[in-house]
JSON list of C-alpha atoms and ligand atoms in Angstrom, two decimals:
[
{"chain": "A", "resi": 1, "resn": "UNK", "atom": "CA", "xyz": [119.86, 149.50, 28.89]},
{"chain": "A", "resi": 2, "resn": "UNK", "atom": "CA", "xyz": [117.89, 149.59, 25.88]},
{"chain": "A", "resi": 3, "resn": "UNK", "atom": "CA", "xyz": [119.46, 150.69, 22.50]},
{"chain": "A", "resi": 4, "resn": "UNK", "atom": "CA", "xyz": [115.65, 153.09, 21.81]},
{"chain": "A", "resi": 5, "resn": "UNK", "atom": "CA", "xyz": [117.43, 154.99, 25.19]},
{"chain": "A", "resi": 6, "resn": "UNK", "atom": "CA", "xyz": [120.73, 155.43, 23.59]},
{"chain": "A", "resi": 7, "resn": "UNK", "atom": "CA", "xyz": [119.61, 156.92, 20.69]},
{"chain": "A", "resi": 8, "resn": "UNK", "atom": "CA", "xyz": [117.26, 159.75, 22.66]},
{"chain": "A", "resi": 9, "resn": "UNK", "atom": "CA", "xyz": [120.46, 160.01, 25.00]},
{"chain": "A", "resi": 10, "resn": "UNK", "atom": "CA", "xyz": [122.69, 161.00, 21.47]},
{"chain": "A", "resi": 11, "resn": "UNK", "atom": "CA", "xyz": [119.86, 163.48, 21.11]},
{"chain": "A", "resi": 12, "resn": "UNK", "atom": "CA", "xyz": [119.53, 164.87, 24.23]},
{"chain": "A", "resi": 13, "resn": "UNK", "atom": "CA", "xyz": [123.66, 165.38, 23.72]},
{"chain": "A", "resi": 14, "resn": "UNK", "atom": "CA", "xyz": [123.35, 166.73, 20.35]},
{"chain": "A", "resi": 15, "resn": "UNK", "atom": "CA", "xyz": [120.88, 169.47, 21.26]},
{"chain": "A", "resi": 16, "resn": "UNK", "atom": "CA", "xyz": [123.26, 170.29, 24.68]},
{"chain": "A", "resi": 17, "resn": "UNK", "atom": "CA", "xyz": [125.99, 170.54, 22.27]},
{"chain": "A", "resi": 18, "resn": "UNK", "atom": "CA", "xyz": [124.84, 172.90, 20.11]},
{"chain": "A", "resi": 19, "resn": "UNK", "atom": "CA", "xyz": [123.14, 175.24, 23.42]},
{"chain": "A", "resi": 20, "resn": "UNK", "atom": "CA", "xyz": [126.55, 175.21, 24.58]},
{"chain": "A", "resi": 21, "resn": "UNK", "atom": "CA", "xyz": [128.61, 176.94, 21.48]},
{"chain": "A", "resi": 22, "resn": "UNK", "atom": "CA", "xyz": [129.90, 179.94, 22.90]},
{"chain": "A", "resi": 23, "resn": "UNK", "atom": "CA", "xyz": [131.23, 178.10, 26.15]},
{"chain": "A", "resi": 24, "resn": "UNK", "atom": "CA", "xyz": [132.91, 175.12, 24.85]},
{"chain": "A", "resi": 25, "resn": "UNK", "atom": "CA", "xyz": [134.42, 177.06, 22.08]},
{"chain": "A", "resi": 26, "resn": "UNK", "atom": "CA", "xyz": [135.56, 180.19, 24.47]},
{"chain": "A", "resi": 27, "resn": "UNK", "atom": "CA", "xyz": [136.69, 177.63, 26.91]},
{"chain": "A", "resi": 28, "resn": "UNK", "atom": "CA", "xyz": [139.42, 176.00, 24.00]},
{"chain": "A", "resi": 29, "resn": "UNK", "atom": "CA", "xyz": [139.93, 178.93, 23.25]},
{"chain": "A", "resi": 30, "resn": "UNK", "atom": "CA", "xyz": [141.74, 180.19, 26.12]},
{"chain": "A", "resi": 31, "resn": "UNK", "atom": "CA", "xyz": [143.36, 176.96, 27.37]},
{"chain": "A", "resi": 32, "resn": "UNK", "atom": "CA", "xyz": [143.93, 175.19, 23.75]},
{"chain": "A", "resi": 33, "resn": "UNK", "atom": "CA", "xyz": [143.12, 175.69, 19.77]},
{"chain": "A", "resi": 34, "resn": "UNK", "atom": "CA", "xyz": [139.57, 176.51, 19.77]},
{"chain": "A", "resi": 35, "resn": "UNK", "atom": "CA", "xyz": [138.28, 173.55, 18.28]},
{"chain": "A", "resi": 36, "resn": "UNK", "atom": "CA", "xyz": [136.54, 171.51, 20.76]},
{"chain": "A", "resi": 37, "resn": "UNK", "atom": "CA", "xyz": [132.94, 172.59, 20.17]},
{"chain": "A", "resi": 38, "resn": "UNK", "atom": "CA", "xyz": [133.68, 172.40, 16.25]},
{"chain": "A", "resi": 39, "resn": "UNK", "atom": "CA", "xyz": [134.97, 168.62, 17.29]},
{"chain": "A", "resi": 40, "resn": "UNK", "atom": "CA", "xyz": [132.05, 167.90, 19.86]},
{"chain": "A", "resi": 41, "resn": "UNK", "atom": "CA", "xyz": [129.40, 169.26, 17.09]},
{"chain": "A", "resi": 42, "resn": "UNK", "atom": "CA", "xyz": [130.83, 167.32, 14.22]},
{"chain": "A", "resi": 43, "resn": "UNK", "atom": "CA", "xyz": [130.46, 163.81, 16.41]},
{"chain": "A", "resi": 44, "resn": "UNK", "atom": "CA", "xyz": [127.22, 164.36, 18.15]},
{"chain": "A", "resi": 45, "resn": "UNK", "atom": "CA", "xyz": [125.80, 165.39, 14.22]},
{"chain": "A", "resi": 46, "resn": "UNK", "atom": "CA", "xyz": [127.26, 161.85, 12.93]},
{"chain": "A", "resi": 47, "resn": "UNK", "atom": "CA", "xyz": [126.05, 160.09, 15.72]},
{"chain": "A", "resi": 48, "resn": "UNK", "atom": "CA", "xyz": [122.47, 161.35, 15.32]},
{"chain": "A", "resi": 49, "resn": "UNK", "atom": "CA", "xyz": [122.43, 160.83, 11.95]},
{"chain": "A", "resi": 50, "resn": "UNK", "atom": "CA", "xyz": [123.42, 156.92, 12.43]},
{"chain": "A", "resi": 51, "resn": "UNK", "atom": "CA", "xyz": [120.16, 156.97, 14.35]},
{"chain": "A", "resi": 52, "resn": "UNK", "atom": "CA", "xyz": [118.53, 154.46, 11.51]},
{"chain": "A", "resi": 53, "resn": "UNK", "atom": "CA", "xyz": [121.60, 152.31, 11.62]},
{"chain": "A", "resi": 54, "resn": "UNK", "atom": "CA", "xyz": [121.62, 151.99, 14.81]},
{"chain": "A", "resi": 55, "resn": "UNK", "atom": "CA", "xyz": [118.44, 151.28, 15.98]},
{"chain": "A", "resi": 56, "resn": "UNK", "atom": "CA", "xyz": [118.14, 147.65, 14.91]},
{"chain": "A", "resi": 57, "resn": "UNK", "atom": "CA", "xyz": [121.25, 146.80, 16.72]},
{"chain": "A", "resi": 58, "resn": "UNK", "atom": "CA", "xyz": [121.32, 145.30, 20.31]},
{"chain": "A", "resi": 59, "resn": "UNK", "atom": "CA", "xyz": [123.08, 148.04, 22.56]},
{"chain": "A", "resi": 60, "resn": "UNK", "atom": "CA", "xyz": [126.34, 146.60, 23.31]},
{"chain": "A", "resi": 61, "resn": "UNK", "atom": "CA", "xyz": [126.69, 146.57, 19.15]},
{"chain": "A", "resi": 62, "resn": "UNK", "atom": "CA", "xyz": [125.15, 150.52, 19.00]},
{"chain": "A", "resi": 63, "resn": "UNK", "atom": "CA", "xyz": [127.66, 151.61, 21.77]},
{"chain": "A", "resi": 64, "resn": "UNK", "atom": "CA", "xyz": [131.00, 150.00, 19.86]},
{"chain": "A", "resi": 65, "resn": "UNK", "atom": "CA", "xyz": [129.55, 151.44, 16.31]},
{"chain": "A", "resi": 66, "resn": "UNK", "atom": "CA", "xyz": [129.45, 155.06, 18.00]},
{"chain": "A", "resi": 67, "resn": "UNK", "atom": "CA", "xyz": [132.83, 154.54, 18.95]},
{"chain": "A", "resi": 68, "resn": "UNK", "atom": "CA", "xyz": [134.38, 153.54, 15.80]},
{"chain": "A", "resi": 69, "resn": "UNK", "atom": "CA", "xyz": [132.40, 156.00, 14.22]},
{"chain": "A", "resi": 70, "resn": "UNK", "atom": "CA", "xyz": [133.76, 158.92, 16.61]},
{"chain": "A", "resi": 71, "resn": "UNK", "atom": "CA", "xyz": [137.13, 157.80, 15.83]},
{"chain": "A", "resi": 72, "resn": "UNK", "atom": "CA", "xyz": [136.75, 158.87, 12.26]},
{"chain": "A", "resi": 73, "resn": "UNK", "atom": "CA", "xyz": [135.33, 162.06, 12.95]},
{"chain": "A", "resi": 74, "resn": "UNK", "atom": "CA", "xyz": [136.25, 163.41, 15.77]},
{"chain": "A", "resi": 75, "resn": "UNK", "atom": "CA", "xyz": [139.45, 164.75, 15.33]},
{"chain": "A", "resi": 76, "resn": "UNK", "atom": "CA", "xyz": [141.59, 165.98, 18.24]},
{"chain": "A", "resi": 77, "resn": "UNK", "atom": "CA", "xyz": [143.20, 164.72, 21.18]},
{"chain": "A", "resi": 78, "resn": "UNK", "atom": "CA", "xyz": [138.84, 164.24, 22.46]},
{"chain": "A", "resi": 79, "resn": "UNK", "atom": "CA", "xyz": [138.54, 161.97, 19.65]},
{"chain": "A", "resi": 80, "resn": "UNK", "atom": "CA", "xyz": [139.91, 158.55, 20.00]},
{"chain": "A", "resi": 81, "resn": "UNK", "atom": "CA", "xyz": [139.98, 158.91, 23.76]},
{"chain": "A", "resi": 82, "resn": "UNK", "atom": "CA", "xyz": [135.72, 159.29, 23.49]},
{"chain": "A", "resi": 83, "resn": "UNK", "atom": "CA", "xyz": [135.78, 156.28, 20.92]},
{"chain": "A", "resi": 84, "resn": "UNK", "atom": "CA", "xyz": [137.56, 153.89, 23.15]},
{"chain": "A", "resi": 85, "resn": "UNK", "atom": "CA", "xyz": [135.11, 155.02, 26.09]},
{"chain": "A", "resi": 86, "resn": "UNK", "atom": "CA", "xyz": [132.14, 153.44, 24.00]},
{"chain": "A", "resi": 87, "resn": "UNK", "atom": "CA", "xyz": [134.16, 151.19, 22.89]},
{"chain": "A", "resi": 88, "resn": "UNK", "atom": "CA", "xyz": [135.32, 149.57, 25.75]},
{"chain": "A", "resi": 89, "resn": "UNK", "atom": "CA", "xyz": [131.65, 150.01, 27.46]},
{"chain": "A", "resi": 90, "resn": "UNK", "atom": "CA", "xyz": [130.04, 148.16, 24.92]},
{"chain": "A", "resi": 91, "resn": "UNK", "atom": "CA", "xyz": [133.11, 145.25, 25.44]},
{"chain": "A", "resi": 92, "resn": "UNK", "atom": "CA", "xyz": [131.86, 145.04, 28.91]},
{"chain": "A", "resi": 93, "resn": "UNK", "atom": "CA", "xyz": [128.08, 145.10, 28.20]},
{"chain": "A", "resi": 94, "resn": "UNK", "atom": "CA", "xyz": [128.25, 142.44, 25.50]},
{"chain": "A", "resi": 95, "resn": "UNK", "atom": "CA", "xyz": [130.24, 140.13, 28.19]},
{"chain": "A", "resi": 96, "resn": "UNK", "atom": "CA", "xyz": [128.26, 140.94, 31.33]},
{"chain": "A", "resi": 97, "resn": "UNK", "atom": "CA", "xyz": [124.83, 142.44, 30.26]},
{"chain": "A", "resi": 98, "resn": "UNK", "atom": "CA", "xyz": [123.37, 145.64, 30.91]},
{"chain": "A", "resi": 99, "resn": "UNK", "atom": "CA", "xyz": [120.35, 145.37, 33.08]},
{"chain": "A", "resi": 100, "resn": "UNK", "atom": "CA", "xyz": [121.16, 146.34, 35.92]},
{"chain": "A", "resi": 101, "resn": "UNK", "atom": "CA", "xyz": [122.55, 149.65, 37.24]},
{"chain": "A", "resi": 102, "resn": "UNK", "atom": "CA", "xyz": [125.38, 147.61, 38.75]},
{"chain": "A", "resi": 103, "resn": "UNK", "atom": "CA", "xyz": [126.58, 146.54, 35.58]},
{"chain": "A", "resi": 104, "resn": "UNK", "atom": "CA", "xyz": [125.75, 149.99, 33.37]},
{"chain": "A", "resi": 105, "resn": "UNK", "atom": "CA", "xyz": [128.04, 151.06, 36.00]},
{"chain": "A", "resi": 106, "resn": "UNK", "atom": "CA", "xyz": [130.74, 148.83, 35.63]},
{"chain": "A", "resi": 107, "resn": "UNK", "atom": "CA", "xyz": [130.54, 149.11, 31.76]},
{"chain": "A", "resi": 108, "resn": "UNK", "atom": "CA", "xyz": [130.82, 153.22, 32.01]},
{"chain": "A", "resi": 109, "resn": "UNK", "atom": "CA", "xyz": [134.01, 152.41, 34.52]},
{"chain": "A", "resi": 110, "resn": "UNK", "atom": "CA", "xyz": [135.47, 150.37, 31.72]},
{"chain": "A", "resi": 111, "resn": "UNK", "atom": "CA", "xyz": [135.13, 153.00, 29.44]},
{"chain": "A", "resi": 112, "resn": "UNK", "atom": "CA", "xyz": [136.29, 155.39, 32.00]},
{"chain": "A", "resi": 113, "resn": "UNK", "atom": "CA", "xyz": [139.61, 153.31, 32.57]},
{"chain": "A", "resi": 114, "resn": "UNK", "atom": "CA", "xyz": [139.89, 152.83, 28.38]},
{"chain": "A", "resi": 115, "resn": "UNK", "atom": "CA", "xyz": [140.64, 156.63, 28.74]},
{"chain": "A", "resi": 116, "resn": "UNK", "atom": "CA", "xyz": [143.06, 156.67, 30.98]},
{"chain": "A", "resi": 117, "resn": "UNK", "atom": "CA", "xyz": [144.87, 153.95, 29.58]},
{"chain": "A", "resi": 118, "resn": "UNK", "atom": "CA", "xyz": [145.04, 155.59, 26.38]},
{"chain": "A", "resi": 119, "resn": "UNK", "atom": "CA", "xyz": [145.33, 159.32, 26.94]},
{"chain": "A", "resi": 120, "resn": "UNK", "atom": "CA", "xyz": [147.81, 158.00, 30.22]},
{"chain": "A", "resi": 121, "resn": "UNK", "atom": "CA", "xyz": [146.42, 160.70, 32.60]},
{"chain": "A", "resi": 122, "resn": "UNK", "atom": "CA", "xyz": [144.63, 160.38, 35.72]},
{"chain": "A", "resi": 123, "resn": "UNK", "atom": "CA", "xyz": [142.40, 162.01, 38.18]},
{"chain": "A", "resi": 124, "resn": "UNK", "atom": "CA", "xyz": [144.03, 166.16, 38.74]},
{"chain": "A", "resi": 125, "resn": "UNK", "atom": "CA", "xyz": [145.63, 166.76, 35.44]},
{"chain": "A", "resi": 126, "resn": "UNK", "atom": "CA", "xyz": [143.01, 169.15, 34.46]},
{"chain": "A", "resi": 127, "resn": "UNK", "atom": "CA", "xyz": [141.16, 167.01, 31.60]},
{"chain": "A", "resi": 128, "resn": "UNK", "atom": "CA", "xyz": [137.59, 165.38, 30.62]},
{"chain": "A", "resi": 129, "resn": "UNK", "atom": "CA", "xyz": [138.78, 162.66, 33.12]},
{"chain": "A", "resi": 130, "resn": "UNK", "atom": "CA", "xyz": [138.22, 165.31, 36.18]},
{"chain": "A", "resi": 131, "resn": "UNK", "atom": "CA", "xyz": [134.42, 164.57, 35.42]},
{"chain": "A", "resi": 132, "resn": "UNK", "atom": "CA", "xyz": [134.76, 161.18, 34.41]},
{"chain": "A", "resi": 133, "resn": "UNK", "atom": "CA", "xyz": [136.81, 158.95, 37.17]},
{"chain": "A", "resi": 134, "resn": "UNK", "atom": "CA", "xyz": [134.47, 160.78, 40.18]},
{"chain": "A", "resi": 135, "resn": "UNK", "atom": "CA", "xyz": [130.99, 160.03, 38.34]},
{"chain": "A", "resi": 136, "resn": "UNK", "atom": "CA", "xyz": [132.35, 156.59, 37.45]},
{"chain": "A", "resi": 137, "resn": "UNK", "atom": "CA", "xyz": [133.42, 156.11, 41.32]},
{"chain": "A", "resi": 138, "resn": "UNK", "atom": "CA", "xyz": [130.37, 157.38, 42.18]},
{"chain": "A", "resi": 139, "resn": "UNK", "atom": "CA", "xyz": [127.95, 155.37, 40.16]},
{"chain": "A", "resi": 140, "resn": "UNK", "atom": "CA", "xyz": [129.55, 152.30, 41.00]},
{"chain": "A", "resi": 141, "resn": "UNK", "atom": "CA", "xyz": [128.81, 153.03, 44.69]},
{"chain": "A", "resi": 142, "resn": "UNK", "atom": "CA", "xyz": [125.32, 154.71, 44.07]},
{"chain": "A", "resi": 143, "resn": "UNK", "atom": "CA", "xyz": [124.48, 151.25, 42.19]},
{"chain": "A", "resi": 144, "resn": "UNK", "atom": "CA", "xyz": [125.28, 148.77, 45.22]},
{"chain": "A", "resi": 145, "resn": "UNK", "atom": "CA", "xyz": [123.48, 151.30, 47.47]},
{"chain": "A", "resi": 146, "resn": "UNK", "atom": "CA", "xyz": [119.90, 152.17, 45.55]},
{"chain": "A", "resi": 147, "resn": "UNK", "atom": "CA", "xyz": [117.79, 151.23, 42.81]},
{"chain": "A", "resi": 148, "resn": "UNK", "atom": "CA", "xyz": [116.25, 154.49, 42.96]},
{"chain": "A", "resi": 149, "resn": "UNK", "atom": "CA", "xyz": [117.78, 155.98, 39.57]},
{"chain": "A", "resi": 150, "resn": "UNK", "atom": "CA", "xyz": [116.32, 159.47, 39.99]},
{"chain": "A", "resi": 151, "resn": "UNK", "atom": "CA", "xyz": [118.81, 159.86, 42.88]},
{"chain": "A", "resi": 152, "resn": "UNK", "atom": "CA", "xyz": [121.58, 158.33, 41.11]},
{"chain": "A", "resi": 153, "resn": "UNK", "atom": "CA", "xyz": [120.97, 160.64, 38.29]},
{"chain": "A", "resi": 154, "resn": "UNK", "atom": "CA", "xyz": [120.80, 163.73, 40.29]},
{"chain": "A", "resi": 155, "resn": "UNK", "atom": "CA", "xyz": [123.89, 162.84, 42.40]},
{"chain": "A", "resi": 156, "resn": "UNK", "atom": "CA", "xyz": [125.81, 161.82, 39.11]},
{"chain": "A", "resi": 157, "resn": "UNK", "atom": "CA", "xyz": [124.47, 165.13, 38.18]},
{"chain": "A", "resi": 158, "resn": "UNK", "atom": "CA", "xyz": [125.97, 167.05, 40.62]},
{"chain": "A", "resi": 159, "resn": "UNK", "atom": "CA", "xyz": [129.32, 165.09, 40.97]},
{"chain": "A", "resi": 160, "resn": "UNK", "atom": "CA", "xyz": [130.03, 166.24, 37.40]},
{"chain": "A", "resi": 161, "resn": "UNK", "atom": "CA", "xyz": [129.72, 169.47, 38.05]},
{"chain": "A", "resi": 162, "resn": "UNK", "atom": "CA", "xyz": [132.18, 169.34, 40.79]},
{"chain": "A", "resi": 163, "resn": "UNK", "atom": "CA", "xyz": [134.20, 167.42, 38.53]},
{"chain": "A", "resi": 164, "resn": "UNK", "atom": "CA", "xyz": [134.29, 170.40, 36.11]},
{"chain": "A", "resi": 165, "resn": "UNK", "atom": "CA", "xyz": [134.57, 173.22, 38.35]},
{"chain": "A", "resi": 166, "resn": "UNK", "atom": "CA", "xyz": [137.84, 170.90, 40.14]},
{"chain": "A", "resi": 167, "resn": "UNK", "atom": "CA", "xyz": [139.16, 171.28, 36.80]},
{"chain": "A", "resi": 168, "resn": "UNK", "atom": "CA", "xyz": [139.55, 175.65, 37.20]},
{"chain": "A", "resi": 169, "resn": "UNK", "atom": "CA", "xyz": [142.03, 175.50, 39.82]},
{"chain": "A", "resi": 170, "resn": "UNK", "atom": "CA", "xyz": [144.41, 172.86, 38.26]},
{"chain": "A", "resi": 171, "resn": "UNK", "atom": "CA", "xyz": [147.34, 173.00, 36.33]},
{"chain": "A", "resi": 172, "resn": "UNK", "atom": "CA", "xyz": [147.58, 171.44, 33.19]},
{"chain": "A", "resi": 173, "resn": "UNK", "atom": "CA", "xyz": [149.90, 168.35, 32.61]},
{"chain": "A", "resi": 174, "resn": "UNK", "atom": "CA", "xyz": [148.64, 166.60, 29.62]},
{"chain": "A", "resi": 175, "resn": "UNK", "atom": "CA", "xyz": [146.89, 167.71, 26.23]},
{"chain": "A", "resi": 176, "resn": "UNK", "atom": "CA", "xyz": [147.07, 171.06, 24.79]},
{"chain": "A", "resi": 177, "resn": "UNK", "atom": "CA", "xyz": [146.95, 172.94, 27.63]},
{"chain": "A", "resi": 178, "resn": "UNK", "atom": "CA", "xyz": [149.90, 171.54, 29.47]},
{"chain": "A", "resi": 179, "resn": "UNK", "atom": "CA", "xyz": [152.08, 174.23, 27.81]},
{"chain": "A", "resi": 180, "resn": "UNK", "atom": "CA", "xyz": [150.75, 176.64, 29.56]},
{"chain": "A", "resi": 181, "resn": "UNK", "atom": "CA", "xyz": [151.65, 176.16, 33.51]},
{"chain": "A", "resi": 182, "resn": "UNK", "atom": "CA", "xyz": [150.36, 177.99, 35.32]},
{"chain": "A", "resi": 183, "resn": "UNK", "atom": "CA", "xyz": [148.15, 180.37, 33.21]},
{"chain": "A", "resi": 184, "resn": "UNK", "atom": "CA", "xyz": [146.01, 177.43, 32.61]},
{"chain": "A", "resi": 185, "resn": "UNK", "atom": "CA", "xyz": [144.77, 178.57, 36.25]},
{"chain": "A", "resi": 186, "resn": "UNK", "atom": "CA", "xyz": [141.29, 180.39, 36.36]},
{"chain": "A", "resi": 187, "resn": "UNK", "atom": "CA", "xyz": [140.24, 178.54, 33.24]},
{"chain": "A", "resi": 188, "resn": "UNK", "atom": "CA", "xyz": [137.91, 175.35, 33.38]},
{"chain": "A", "resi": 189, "resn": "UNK", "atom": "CA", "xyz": [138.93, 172.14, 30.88]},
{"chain": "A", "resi": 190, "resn": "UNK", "atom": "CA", "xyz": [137.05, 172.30, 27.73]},
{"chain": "A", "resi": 191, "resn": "UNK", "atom": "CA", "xyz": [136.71, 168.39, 27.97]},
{"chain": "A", "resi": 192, "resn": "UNK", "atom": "CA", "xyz": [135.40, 168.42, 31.21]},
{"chain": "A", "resi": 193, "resn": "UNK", "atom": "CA", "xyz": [132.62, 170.79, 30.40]},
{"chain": "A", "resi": 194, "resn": "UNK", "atom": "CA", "xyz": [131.82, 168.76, 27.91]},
{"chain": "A", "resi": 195, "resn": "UNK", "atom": "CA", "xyz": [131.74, 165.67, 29.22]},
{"chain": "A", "resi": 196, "resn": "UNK", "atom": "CA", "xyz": [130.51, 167.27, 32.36]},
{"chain": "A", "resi": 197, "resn": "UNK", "atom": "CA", "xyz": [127.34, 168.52, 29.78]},
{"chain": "A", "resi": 198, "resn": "UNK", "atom": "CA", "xyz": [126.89, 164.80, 27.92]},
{"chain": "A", "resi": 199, "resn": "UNK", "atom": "CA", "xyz": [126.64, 163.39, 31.56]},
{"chain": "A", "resi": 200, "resn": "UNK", "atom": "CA", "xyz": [123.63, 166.28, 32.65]},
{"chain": "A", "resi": 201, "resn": "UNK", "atom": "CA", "xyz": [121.69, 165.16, 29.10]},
{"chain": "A", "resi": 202, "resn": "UNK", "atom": "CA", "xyz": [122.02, 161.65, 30.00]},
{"chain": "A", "resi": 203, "resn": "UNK", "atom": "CA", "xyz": [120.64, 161.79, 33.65]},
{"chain": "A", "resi": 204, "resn": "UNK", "atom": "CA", "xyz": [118.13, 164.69, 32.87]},
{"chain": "A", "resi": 205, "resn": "UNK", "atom": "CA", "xyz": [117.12, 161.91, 30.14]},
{"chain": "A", "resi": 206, "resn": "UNK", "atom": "CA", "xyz": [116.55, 159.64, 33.09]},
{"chain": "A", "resi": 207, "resn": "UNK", "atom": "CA", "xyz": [114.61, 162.11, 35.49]},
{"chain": "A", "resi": 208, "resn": "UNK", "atom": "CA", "xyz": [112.24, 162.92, 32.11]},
{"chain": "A", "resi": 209, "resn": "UNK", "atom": "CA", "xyz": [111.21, 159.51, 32.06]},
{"chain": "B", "resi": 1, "resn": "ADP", "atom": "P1", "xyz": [142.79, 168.99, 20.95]},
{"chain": "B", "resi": 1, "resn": "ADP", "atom": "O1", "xyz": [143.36, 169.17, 22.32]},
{"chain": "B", "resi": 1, "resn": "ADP", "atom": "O2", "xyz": [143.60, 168.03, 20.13]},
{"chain": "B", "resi": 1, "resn": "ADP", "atom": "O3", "xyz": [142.54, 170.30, 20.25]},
{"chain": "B", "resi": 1, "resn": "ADP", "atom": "P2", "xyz": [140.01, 168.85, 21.71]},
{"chain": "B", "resi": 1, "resn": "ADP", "atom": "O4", "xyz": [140.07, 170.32, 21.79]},
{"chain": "B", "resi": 1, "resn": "ADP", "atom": "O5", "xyz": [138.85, 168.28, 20.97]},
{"chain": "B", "resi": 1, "resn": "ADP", "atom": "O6", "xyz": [141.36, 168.26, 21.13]},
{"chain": "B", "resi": 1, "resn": "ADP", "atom": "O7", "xyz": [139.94, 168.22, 23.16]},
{"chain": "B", "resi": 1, "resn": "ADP", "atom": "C1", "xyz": [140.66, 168.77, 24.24]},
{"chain": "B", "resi": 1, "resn": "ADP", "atom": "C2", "xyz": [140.28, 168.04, 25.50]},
{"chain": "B", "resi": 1, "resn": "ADP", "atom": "O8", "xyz": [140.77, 166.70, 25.47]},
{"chain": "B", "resi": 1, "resn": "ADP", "atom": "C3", "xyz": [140.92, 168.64, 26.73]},
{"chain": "B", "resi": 1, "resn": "ADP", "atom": "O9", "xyz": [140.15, 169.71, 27.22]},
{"chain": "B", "resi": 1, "resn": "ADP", "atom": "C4", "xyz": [140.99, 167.46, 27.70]},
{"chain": "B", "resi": 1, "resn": "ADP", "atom": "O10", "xyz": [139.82, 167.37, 28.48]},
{"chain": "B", "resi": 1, "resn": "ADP", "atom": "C5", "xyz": [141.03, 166.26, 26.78]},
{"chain": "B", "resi": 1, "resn": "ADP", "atom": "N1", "xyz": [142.34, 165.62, 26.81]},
{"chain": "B", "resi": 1, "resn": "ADP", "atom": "C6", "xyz": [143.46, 166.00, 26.15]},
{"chain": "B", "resi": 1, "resn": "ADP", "atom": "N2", "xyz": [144.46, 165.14, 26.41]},
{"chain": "B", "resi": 1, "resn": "ADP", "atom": "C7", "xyz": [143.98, 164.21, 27.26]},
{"chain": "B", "resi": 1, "resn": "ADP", "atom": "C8", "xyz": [144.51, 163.02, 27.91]},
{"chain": "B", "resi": 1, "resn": "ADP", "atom": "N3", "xyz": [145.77, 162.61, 27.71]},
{"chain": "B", "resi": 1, "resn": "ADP", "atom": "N4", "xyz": [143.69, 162.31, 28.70]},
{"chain": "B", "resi": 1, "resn": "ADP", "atom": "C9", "xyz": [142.40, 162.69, 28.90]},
{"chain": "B", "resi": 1, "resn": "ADP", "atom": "N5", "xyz": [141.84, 163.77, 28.31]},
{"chain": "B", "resi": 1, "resn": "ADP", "atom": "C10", "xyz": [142.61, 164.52, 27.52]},
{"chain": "B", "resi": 2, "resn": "MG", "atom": "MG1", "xyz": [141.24, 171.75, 20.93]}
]
């Protein structure tokens, strides 16, 4: 993983971001407060923006400066749960190394598991982690199996999106939306969508090249 990558991956999420306005901010609307696309916006602008920062900086020390900068401006419950992701990914890349898929994949699983261990949900209870612990699961497997990263990408790709339509049938049981039993049902998770989108950038990113 090269840091040049990161930075047209922030873009790539930046610019999905802002397509996706009326979705994300409909979506926390009807399940929570209506402020995860202002929240999303506000970090993918401030990460973009850190582009000159960044780019001298090896990419285990650009992944852990997105994270502490997300956890000063993202707010909501998305916030620090997204900053320990990079966070902890860059931990694991500055230990281990990032060039192979093997380990990318075992760094994004580290992130994956910072999340749960901080926002203490798991895989069902209808949040960004619905997206997150399958594509995780998946890459890890994907990476012993194939070096071929155009069908990692589109398989990651695809698990997402099951990942974020899982989320429409669940009940809530942590975050905002937990309040709501069972007229949380028929609605999809604004995280996952989100995170669902970040992961589509990333790998379309990947196919482009
Ligand atoms: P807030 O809920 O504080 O308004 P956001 O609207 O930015 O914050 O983010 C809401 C999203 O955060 C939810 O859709 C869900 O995916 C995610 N989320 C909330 N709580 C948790 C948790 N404990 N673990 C994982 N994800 C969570
Ligand atoms: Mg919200």
């Amino acid at each position: 993983m090269h840091t040049e990558f990161i930075l047209a991956a922030a873009k790539n999420i930046q610019q999905c971001i802002l397509a996706n306005e009326s979705t994300l901010e409909s979506l926390d609307r009807e399940i929570g407060d209506g402020d995860h696309y202002i929240n999303m916006k506000r970090g993918a602008n401030t990460i973009v923006e850190l582009e000159a920062e960044l780019t001298p900086l090896k990419p285990d020390e650009a992944l852990n400066k997105i994270g502490m900068k997300l956890l000063s401006t993202i707010g909501g419950a998305s916030g620090p749960l997204l900053a320990s992701f990079f966070m902890s990914m860059a931990k694991v890349l500055k230990e281990n190394g990032g060039d192979s898929h093997a380990k990318i994949a075992a760094a994004f699983s580290a992130g994956v598991q910072a999340i749960i261990q901080r926002g203490k949900a798991n895989i069902g209870e209808k949040t960004m982690l619905d997206v997150l612990i399958p594509v995780a699961q998946q890459f890890e497997i994907l990476a012993t199996q194939t070096s071929d990263v155009n069908l990692i990408s589109k398989s990651l790709i695809r698990t997402a999106e099951q990942g974020m339509l899982s989320t429409k049938d669940l009940i809530a049981t942590k975050g905002r939306a937990a309040g709501l039993g069972e007229r949380a049902i028929g609605h999809i998770d604004p995280g996952a969508k989100s995170c669902q989108l970040m992961i589509e950038s990333v790998c379309k990113l990947v196919l482009e090249k």
